[in-house]
């Protein structure tokens, strides 16, 4: 099963979300007040799910989703009532529909990959491009990954194509 991390600045609310998830039969491994803390934990894990508000103190849920390693998904709770699916993030409206929320967690926690599952060769291109960026532009792994994702979004090209272009450019 995947690790489940709850992020919420209000401890009581975080504990309520945790209780709801655990009553549904799942285990919450961490509770954080900041998205940056959840991001650090995610990089020490193999896979997982992060449940958080759509907007947090230190970053948006969209920004968090872009920065996460592969095999992590985000369930962002939206007070605007919108419901969206994009990349590795699902936005669910507040107040929470408990059945839908737990069904979403069940699907994400039982799957062997996130929405962003890539082939092994694609992952190798991305890893090599991150290494080039880390050594050539003195970026951290998180910065290199975010750079690739940002370029992908700006150009409308797949992140693997961006990674290949970087490898070709530095070859």
Coordinates of N, CA, C and O in Angstrom, one line a residue:
X1 N 0.8 -1.2 0.0 CA 0.0 0.0 0.0 C 0.9 1.3 0.0 O 2.0 1.2 0.5
X2 N 0.3 2.3 -0.6 CA 1.0 3.6 -0.6 C 0.9 4.3 0.7 O 0.0 4.2 1.4
X3 N 2.0 5.1 0.9 CA 2.0 6.0 2.1 C 0.9 7.1 1.8 O 0.8 7.6 0.7
X4 N 0.2 7.5 2.9 CA -0.8 8.6 2.8 C -0.3 9.7 3.7 O 0.0 9.4 4.9
X5 N -0.1 10.9 3.1 CA 0.3 12.0 3.9 C -0.8 13.1 3.9 O -1.3 13.4 2.8
X6 N -1.1 13.6 5.0 CA -2.1 14.6 5.1 C -1.4 15.9 5.4 O -0.6 16.0 6.3
X7 N -1.8 17.0 4.6 CA -1.2 18.3 4.8 C -2.3 19.2 5.1 O -3.3 19.3 4.4
X8 N -2.3 19.9 6.3 CA -3.2 21.0 6.6 C -2.6 21.9 7.7 O -2.1 21.3 8.6
X9 N -2.8 23.2 7.5 CA -2.2 24.1 8.5 C -2.9 24.1 9.9 O -2.3 24.4 10.9
X10 N -4.1 23.6 9.9 CA -4.9 23.6 11.2 C -4.8 22.1 11.7 O -5.4 21.2 11.0
X11 N -4.2 21.9 12.8 CA -3.9 20.6 13.3 C -5.2 19.8 13.5 O -5.3 18.6 13.2
X12 N -6.3 20.5 14.1 CA -7.5 19.8 14.3 C -8.2 19.3 13.0 O -8.7 18.2 13.0
X13 N -8.1 20.1 12.0 CA -8.6 19.7 10.7 C -7.8 18.5 10.1 O -8.4 17.5 9.6
X14 N -6.5 18.6 10.2 CA -5.6 17.5 9.8 C -6.0 16.2 10.5 O -6.0 15.1 9.9
X15 N -6.2 16.3 11.8 CA -6.6 15.1 12.6 C -7.9 14.5 12.2 O -8.1 13.3 12.1
X16 N -8.9 15.4 11.8 CA -10.2 14.9 11.3 C -10.1 14.2 10.0 O -10.7 13.2 9.8
X17 N -9.3 14.8 9.1 CA -9.0 14.1 7.8 C -8.4 12.8 8.0 O -8.8 11.8 7.4
X18 N -7.4 12.7 8.9 CA -6.7 11.5 9.2 C -7.7 10.4 9.7 O -7.7 9.3 9.3
X19 N -8.5 10.9 10.7 CA -9.5 9.9 11.3 C -10.5 9.4 10.2 O -10.8 8.2 10.2
X20 N -10.9 10.3 9.3 CA -11.8 9.9 8.2 C -11.1 8.8 7.3 O -11.7 7.8 7.0
X21 N -9.9 9.1 7.0 CA -9.1 8.1 6.1 C -8.9 6.8 6.9 O -9.1 5.7 6.3
X22 N -8.6 6.9 8.1 CA -8.3 5.6 8.9 C -9.6 4.9 9.2 O -9.6 3.6 9.2
X23 N -10.7 5.6 9.4 CA -12.0 4.9 9.5 C -12.4 4.1 8.3 O -13.1 3.1 8.3
X24 N -11.8 4.6 7.1 CA -12.1 3.9 5.8 C -11.2 2.7 5.6 O -11.2 2.1 4.6
X25 N -10.3 2.5 6.6 CA -9.4 1.3 6.5 C -8.0 1.5 6.0 O -7.3 0.6 5.6
X26 N -7.6 2.8 5.9 CA -6.3 3.1 5.3 C -5.4 3.7 6.4 O -6.0 4.1 7.5
X27 N -4.1 3.7 6.2 CA -3.2 4.2 7.2 C -2.6 5.5 6.8 O -2.0 5.6 5.7
X28 N -2.6 6.5 7.6 CA -2.0 7.8 7.3 C -0.6 7.7 8.0 O -0.5 7.6 9.2
X29 N 0.5 7.9 7.2 CA 1.8 7.7 7.7 C 2.4 9.0 8.3 O 3.2 9.0 9.2
X30 N 1.9 10.2 7.8 CA 2.4 11.5 8.2 C 1.4 12.5 8.1 O 0.5 12.5 7.3
X31 N 1.5 13.5 9.0 CA 0.7 14.7 9.0 C 1.6 15.9 9.1 O 2.6 15.9 9.9
X32 N 1.4 16.8 8.2 CA 2.3 18.0 8.0 C 1.4 19.3 8.0 O 0.3 19.3 7.5
X33 N 2.0 20.4 8.4 CA 1.4 21.7 8.3 C 1.7 22.4 7.0 O 0.9 23.2 6.5
X34 N 2.8 22.0 6.4 CA 3.3 22.7 5.2 C 3.5 21.7 4.0 O 3.9 20.6 4.3
X35 N 3.3 22.2 2.8 CA 3.5 21.3 1.7 C 4.9 21.0 1.5 O 5.3 19.9 1.0
X36 N 5.8 21.9 1.8 CA 7.2 21.7 1.7 C 7.7 20.5 2.6 O 8.6 19.7 2.2
X37 N 7.1 20.3 3.7 CA 7.4 19.2 4.6 C 6.9 17.9 3.9 O 7.6 16.9 4.0
X38 N 5.7 17.9 3.3 CA 5.2 16.7 2.6 C 6.1 16.4 1.5 O 6.4 15.2 1.2
X39 N 6.6 17.4 0.8 CA 7.5 17.2 -0.4 C 8.8 16.5 0.1 O 9.2 15.5 -0.6
X40 N 9.4 16.9 1.2 CA 10.6 16.2 1.7 C 10.3 14.8 2.0 O 11.1 13.9 1.7
X41 N 9.2 14.5 2.7 CA 8.8 13.1 3.0 C 8.6 12.3 1.8 O 9.1 11.2 1.7
X42 N 8.0 12.9 0.8 CA 7.7 12.2 -0.5 C 9.0 11.7 -1.2 O 9.1 10.6 -1.7
X43 N 10.0 12.5 -1.1 CA 11.3 12.2 -1.7 C 12.0 11.1 -1.0 O 13.0 10.5 -1.5
X44 N 11.6 10.8 0.2 CA 12.2 9.6 1.0 C 11.3 8.4 0.8 O 11.7 7.3 1.4
X45 N 10.2 8.4 0.1 CA 9.3 7.3 0.0 C 9.3 6.8 -1.5 O 9.7 7.5 -2.4
X46 N 8.8 5.6 -1.7 CA 8.7 5.1 -3.1 C 7.4 5.5 -3.8 O 7.5 5.8 -5.0
X47 N 6.3 5.7 -3.1 CA 5.1 6.1 -3.7 C 4.1 6.6 -2.6 O 4.4 6.3 -1.4
X48 N 3.0 7.2 -3.0 CA 2.1 7.7 -2.0 C 1.0 8.6 -2.5 O 0.9 8.9 -3.7
X49 N 0.2 9.0 -1.6 CA -0.9 9.9 -1.8 C -0.8 11.1 -0.8 O -0.6 10.8 0.4
X50 N -0.9 12.3 -1.3 CA -1.0 13.5 -0.4 C -2.4 14.1 -0.5 O -2.9 14.3 -1.6
X51 N -3.0 14.2 0.7 CA -4.3 14.8 0.8 C -4.0 16.2 1.4 O -3.4 16.3 2.4
X52 N -4.5 17.3 0.7 CA -4.2 18.6 1.1 C -5.3 19.6 0.7 O -6.1 19.3 -0.2
X53 N -5.3 20.8 1.2 CA -6.2 21.9 0.7 C -5.7 22.3 -0.7 O -4.5 22.1 -1.0
X54 N -6.5 22.9 -1.5 CA -6.1 23.3 -2.8 C -5.0 24.4 -2.7 O -4.1 24.4 -3.5
X55 N -5.1 25.3 -1.7 CA -4.1 26.3 -1.5 C -3.6 26.1 -0.1 O -4.4 26.1 0.9
X56 N -2.3 26.1 0.1 CA -1.6 25.9 1.4 C -0.8 27.2 1.6 O -0.6 28.0 0.8
X57 N -0.2 27.3 2.8 CA 0.6 28.4 3.2 C 1.8 28.7 2.3 O 2.1 29.8 1.9
X58 N 2.5 27.6 2.0 CA 3.8 27.7 1.3 C 3.7 27.4 -0.2 O 4.7 27.7 -0.9
X59 N 2.6 26.8 -0.7 CA 2.5 26.6 -2.2 C 1.1 26.1 -2.5 O 0.4 25.7 -1.6
X60 N 0.8 26.1 -3.7 CA -0.5 25.6 -4.2 C -0.4 24.1 -4.3 O 0.7 23.5 -4.5
X61 N -1.6 23.4 -4.4 CA -1.6 22.0 -4.6 C -1.0 21.6 -6.0 O -0.4 20.6 -6.2
X62 N -1.3 22.5 -6.9 CA -0.8 22.3 -8.3 C 0.7 22.3 -8.3 O 1.4 21.4 -8.9
X63 N 1.3 23.3 -7.6 CA 2.8 23.4 -7.5 C 3.3 22.1 -6.8 O 4.3 21.5 -7.2
X64 N 2.7 21.7 -5.7 CA 3.1 20.5 -5.0 C 3.1 19.3 -6.0 O 4.0 18.5 -6.0
X65 N 2.0 19.1 -6.7 CA 1.8 18.0 -7.6 C 3.0 18.0 -8.7 O 3.5 16.9 -9.0
X66 N 3.3 19.1 -9.2 CA 4.4 19.2 -10.2 C 5.7 18.9 -9.6 O 6.6 18.3 -10.3
X67 N 6.0 19.1 -8.3 CA 7.3 18.9 -7.7 C 7.4 17.5 -7.2 O 8.6 17.1 -6.9
X68 N 6.4 16.7 -7.1 CA 6.5 15.4 -6.5 C 7.2 14.4 -7.4 O 7.1 14.5 -8.6
X69 N 7.8 13.4 -6.8 CA 8.5 12.4 -7.6 C 7.4 11.5 -8.2 O 6.2 11.5 -7.8
X70 N 7.8 10.7 -9.2 CA 6.9 9.8 -9.8 C 6.2 8.9 -8.8 O 6.8 8.6 -7.8
X71 N 5.0 8.4 -9.1 CA 4.3 7.5 -8.3 C 3.7 8.1 -7.0 O 3.4 7.5 -6.0
X72 N 3.5 9.5 -7.1 CA 2.8 10.2 -6.0 C 1.6 10.9 -6.6 O 1.8 11.5 -7.7
X73 N 0.5 10.9 -6.0 CA -0.7 11.5 -6.4 C -1.1 12.5 -5.3 O -0.8 12.3 -4.2
X74 N -1.9 13.5 -5.7 CA -2.4 14.5 -4.8 C -3.9 14.5 -4.9 O -4.5 14.5 -6.0
X75 N -4.6 14.5 -3.8 CA -6.0 14.8 -3.7 C -6.1 16.2 -3.0 O -5.8 16.3 -1.8
X76 N -6.5 17.2 -3.8 CA -6.6 18.5 -3.3 C -8.1 18.8 -3.0 O -9.0 18.6 -3.9
X77 N -8.3 19.3 -1.8 CA -9.7 19.6 -1.4 C -10.0 21.1 -1.6 O -9.3 21.9 -1.1
X78 N -11.0 21.3 -2.5 CA -11.3 22.6 -3.0 C -12.5 23.2 -2.3 O -13.6 22.6 -2.4
X79 N -12.4 24.4 -1.7 CA -13.5 25.1 -1.1 C -14.4 25.7 -2.2 O -15.6 26.1 -1.9
X80 N -13.9 25.8 -3.4 CA -14.7 26.4 -4.5 C -15.7 25.5 -5.0 O -16.6 25.8 -5.8
X81 N -15.6 24.2 -4.6 CA -16.6 23.2 -5.1 C -16.3 22.6 -6.4 O -17.0 21.8 -6.9
X82 N -15.1 22.9 -7.0 CA -14.8 22.4 -8.3 C -14.2 21.0 -8.1 O -13.6 20.6 -7.1
X83 N -14.3 20.2 -9.2 CA -13.8 18.8 -9.3 C -13.0 18.7 -10.6 O -13.6 19.0 -11.6
X84 N -11.7 18.4 -10.5 CA -10.9 18.3 -11.7 C -10.0 17.1 -11.6 O -9.7 16.7 -10.5
X85 N -9.5 16.7 -12.8 CA -8.5 15.7 -12.8 C -7.4 16.2 -13.8 O -7.7 16.6 -14.9
X86 N -6.2 16.3 -13.3 CA -5.1 16.7 -14.1 C -3.8 16.1 -13.7 O -3.5 16.2 -12.5
X87 N -3.1 15.5 -14.6 CA -1.8 14.9 -14.3 C -1.9 14.0 -13.1 O -2.7 13.0 -13.1
X88 N -1.2 14.3 -12.1 CA -1.2 13.4 -10.9 C -2.0 14.0 -9.7 O -1.7 13.8 -8.6
X89 N -3.0 14.9 -10.1 CA -3.8 15.6 -9.1 C -5.2 15.5 -9.4 O -5.7 15.6 -10.5
X90 N -6.0 15.2 -8.3 CA -7.4 15.2 -8.4 C -7.9 16.2 -7.4 O -7.5 16.3 -6.3
X91 N -8.8 17.1 -7.9 CA -9.4 18.1 -7.0 C -10.8 17.7 -6.7 O -11.6 17.4 -7.6
X92 N -11.1 17.6 -5.4 CA -12.4 17.2 -4.9 C -13.0 18.3 -4.2 O -12.4 19.0 -3.4
X93 N -14.3 18.5 -4.4 CA -15.0 19.6 -3.7 C -15.2 19.4 -2.2 O -15.4 18.3 -1.7
X94 N -15.3 20.5 -1.5 CA -15.6 20.5 -0.1 C -17.1 21.0 0.0 O -17.5 21.8 -0.8
X95 N -17.9 20.6 0.9 CA -17.5 19.5 1.9 C -17.3 18.2 1.2 O -17.9 17.9 0.2
X96 N -16.5 17.4 1.9 CA -16.1 16.1 1.3 C -17.3 15.1 1.2 O -18.1 15.0 2.2
X97 N -17.5 14.5 0.1 CA -18.4 13.4 -0.1 C -17.6 12.2 0.4 O -16.7 11.7 -0.3
X98 N -17.9 11.7 1.6 CA -17.1 10.7 2.2 C -16.9 9.4 1.3 O -15.8 8.9 1.2
X99 N -18.0 9.0 0.7 CA -17.9 7.8 -0.1 C -17.0 8.0 -1.3 O -16.1 7.2 -1.6
X100 N -17.1 9.1 -2.0 CA -16.3 9.4 -3.1 C -14.8 9.6 -2.7 O -13.9 9.1 -3.4
X101 N -14.6 10.3 -1.6 CA -13.3 10.5 -1.1 C -12.6 9.2 -0.8 O -11.5 9.0 -1.3
X102 N -13.2 8.3 -0.1 CA -12.6 7.0 0.3 C -12.5 6.1 -0.9 O -11.5 5.4 -1.0
X103 N -13.4 6.2 -1.9 CA -13.3 5.4 -3.1 C -12.1 5.9 -3.9 O -11.3 5.1 -4.4
X104 N -11.8 7.2 -3.9 CA -10.7 7.8 -4.6 C -9.4 7.3 -4.0 O -8.4 6.9 -4.7
X105 N -9.3 7.3 -2.6 CA -8.1 6.9 -1.9 C -7.9 5.4 -2.2 O -6.8 4.9 -2.4
X106 N -9.0 4.6 -2.2 CA -8.9 3.2 -2.5 C -8.3 2.9 -3.8 O -7.4 2.1 -4.0
X107 N -8.8 3.6 -4.8 CA -8.3 3.4 -6.2 C -6.8 3.8 -6.3 O -6.0 3.0 -6.8
X108 N -6.5 5.0 -5.7 CA -5.1 5.4 -5.8 C -4.1 4.5 -5.0 O -3.0 4.3 -5.4
X109 N -4.6 4.1 -3.8 CA -3.7 3.3 -2.9 C -3.5 1.9 -3.4 O -2.5 1.3 -3.1
X110 N -4.4 1.4 -4.1 CA -4.3 0.0 -4.6 C -3.6 -0.1 -6.0 O -3.2 -1.2 -6.4
X111 N -3.6 1.0 -6.7 CA -2.9 0.9 -8.0 C -1.4 0.9 -7.8 O -0.9 1.3 -6.9
X112 N -0.8 0.2 -8.8 CA 0.7 0.1 -8.7 C 1.4 1.3 -9.2 O 2.6 1.4 -9.1
X113 N 0.7 2.3 -9.8 CA 1.4 3.5 -10.2 C 0.4 4.7 -10.1 O -0.8 4.5 -9.8
X114 N 1.0 5.9 -10.3 CA 0.2 7.1 -10.2 C -0.4 7.3 -11.7 O -0.1 6.6 -12.6
X115 N -1.1 8.4 -11.8 CA -1.6 8.8 -13.1 C -0.4 9.1 -14.1 O -0.6 9.1 -15.3
X116 N 0.7 9.4 -13.6 CA 1.9 9.8 -14.4 C 2.8 8.7 -14.7 O 4.0 8.9 -14.9
X117 N 2.4 7.4 -14.7 CA 3.3 6.3 -14.9 C 3.9 6.4 -16.3 O 3.3 6.7 -17.3
X118 N 5.2 6.2 -16.3 CA 6.0 6.3 -17.5 C 6.8 5.0 -17.7 O 7.0 4.3 -16.8
X119 N 7.2 4.8 -19.0 CA 7.9 3.6 -19.3 C 9.3 3.7 -18.6 O 9.8 4.9 -18.3
X120 N 10.0 2.6 -18.5 CA 11.4 2.6 -17.9 C 12.3 3.5 -18.7 O 13.1 4.2 -18.2
X121 N 12.2 3.4 -20.1 CA 13.1 4.2 -20.9 C 12.8 5.7 -20.8 O 13.8 6.5 -20.8
X122 N 11.5 6.0 -20.7 CA 11.2 7.4 -20.5 C 11.8 8.0 -19.2 O 12.3 9.1 -19.1
X123 N 11.7 7.1 -18.2 CA 12.2 7.6 -16.8 C 13.7 7.7 -16.9 O 14.3 8.6 -16.3
X124 N 14.4 6.9 -17.7 CA 15.8 7.0 -17.9 C 16.2 8.3 -18.5 O 17.1 9.0 -18.1
X125 N 15.4 8.7 -19.6 CA 15.7 10.0 -20.2 C 15.5 11.2 -19.2 O 16.3 12.1 -19.2
X126 N 14.4 11.1 -18.4 CA 14.2 12.2 -17.5 C 15.3 12.2 -16.4 O 15.8 13.3 -16.1
X127 N 15.7 11.0 -15.9 CA 16.7 11.0 -14.9 C 18.1 11.5 -15.4 O 18.7 12.3 -14.7
X128 N 18.4 11.1 -16.6 CA 19.7 11.6 -17.2 C 19.6 13.1 -17.5 O 20.6 13.8 -17.3
X129 N 18.4 13.6 -17.9 CA 18.3 15.1 -18.1 C 18.4 15.8 -16.8 O 19.0 16.9 -16.7
X130 N 17.8 15.3 -15.7 CA 18.0 15.9 -14.4 C 19.4 15.9 -14.0 O 19.9 16.9 -13.4
X131 N 20.2 14.8 -14.2 CA 21.6 14.8 -13.9 C 22.4 15.9 -14.6 O 23.2 16.5 -14.1
X132 N 22.0 16.1 -15.9 CA 22.7 17.1 -16.7 C 22.4 18.5 -16.1 O 23.3 19.3 -16.0
X133 N 21.2 18.7 -15.8 CA 20.8 20.0 -15.2 C 21.4 20.2 -13.9 O 21.9 21.3 -13.5
X134 N 21.5 19.2 -13.1 CA 22.1 19.3 -11.7 C 23.6 19.6 -11.8 O 24.1 20.5 -11.1
X135 N 24.3 19.0 -12.7 CA 25.7 19.2 -12.9 C 26.0 20.5 -13.7 O 26.9 21.3 -13.3
X136 N 25.3 20.6 -14.8 CA 25.6 21.8 -15.7 C 25.0 23.1 -15.2 O 25.6 24.1 -15.5
X137 N 23.9 23.1 -14.5 CA 23.3 24.3 -14.1 C 23.2 24.4 -12.6 O 22.5 25.3 -12.1
X138 N 23.9 23.5 -11.9 CA 24.0 23.5 -10.4 C 22.6 23.6 -9.8 O 22.3 24.4 -8.9
X139 N 21.7 22.7 -10.2 CA 20.3 22.6 -9.7 C 20.3 21.4 -8.7 O 21.0 20.5 -8.9
X140 N 19.3 21.5 -7.8 CA 19.0 20.4 -7.0 C 18.1 19.4 -7.8 O 17.6 19.8 -8.9
X141 N 17.9 18.2 -7.3 CA 17.0 17.3 -8.1 C 15.6 17.8 -8.2 O 15.0 17.8 -9.2
X142 N 15.1 18.4 -7.1 CA 13.8 19.0 -7.2 C 13.7 20.1 -8.2 O 12.8 20.2 -8.9
X143 N 14.7 21.0 -8.2 CA 14.8 22.1 -9.1 C 14.8 21.6 -10.6 O 14.2 22.2 -11.4
X144 N 15.7 20.6 -10.8 CA 15.8 20.1 -12.1 C 14.5 19.4 -12.6 O 14.0 19.7 -13.7
X145 N 13.8 18.7 -11.7 CA 12.5 18.1 -12.1 C 11.5 19.2 -12.4 O 10.7 19.1 -13.3
X146 N 11.4 20.2 -11.5 CA 10.5 21.3 -11.7 C 10.8 22.0 -13.0 O 9.9 22.4 -13.8
X147 N 12.1 22.2 -13.3 CA 12.4 22.9 -14.6 C 11.9 22.1 -15.8 O 11.3 22.6 -16.7
X148 N 12.0 20.7 -15.8 CA 11.5 19.9 -16.8 C 10.0 20.0 -16.9 O 9.5 20.2 -18.0
X149 N 9.3 20.0 -15.8 CA 7.9 20.1 -15.8 C 7.4 21.5 -16.3 O 6.5 21.6 -17.1
X150 N 8.1 22.5 -15.9 CA 7.7 23.9 -16.3 C 7.9 24.0 -17.8 O 7.0 24.6 -18.5
X151 N 9.0 23.6 -18.3 CA 9.3 23.6 -19.8 C 8.2 22.8 -20.5 O 7.8 23.3 -21.6
X152 N 7.9 21.7 -20.0 CA 6.8 20.9 -20.6 C 5.5 21.6 -20.7 O 4.8 21.6 -21.7
X153 N 5.2 22.3 -19.6 CA 3.9 23.0 -19.6 C 4.0 24.3 -20.5 O 3.0 24.6 -21.2
X154 N 5.1 25.0 -20.5 CA 5.2 26.2 -21.3 C 5.2 25.9 -22.8 O 4.5 26.6 -23.6
X155 N 5.8 24.8 -23.2 CA 5.9 24.5 -24.6 C 4.8 23.6 -25.1 O 4.6 23.4 -26.3
X156 N 4.1 22.9 -24.2 CA 3.0 22.0 -24.5 C 3.6 20.7 -25.0 O 2.9 19.9 -25.6
X157 N 4.9 20.4 -24.8 CA 5.5 19.2 -25.2 C 5.6 18.2 -24.0 O 5.7 18.7 -22.9
X158 N 5.6 17.0 -24.3 CA 5.7 15.9 -23.3 C 7.1 16.1 -22.6 O 8.1 16.5 -23.2
X159 N 7.1 15.8 -21.3 CA 8.3 16.0 -20.5 C 9.4 15.1 -21.0 O 10.6 15.5 -20.9
X160 N 9.1 14.0 -21.6 CA 10.2 13.1 -22.1 C 10.8 13.8 -23.3 O 12.1 13.7 -23.5
X161 N 10.1 14.5 -24.2 CA 10.6 15.2 -25.3 C 11.5 16.3 -24.8 O 12.6 16.6 -25.3
X162 N 11.1 17.0 -23.8 CA 12.0 18.1 -23.2 C 13.3 17.5 -22.6 O 14.4 18.0 -22.9
X163 N 13.2 16.4 -22.0 CA 14.4 15.7 -21.5 C 15.3 15.3 -22.6 O 16.5 15.5 -22.5
X164 N 14.8 14.7 -23.7 CA 15.6 14.3 -24.8 C 16.3 15.6 -25.4 O 17.4 15.5 -25.8
X165 N 15.5 16.7 -25.6 CA 16.1 17.9 -26.1 C 17.3 18.4 -25.3 O 18.3 18.8 -25.8
X166 N 17.1 18.3 -24.0 CA 18.2 18.7 -23.1 C 19.4 17.8 -23.3 O 20.6 18.3 -23.3
X167 N 19.2 16.5 -23.3 CA 20.3 15.6 -23.5 C 21.0 15.8 -24.9 O 22.2 15.8 -25.0
X168 N 20.2 16.1 -25.9 CA 20.8 16.4 -27.3 C 21.6 17.7 -27.2 O 22.7 17.8 -27.8
X169 N 21.1 18.7 -26.5 CA 21.7 20.0 -26.4 C 23.0 19.9 -25.7 O 24.0 20.6 -26.1
X170 N 23.1 19.1 -24.7 CA 24.4 19.0 -23.9 C 25.3 17.9 -24.3 O 26.3 17.7 -23.8
X171 N 24.9 17.1 -25.4 CA 25.7 16.0 -25.9 C 26.9 16.5 -26.7 O 27.0 17.5 -27.2

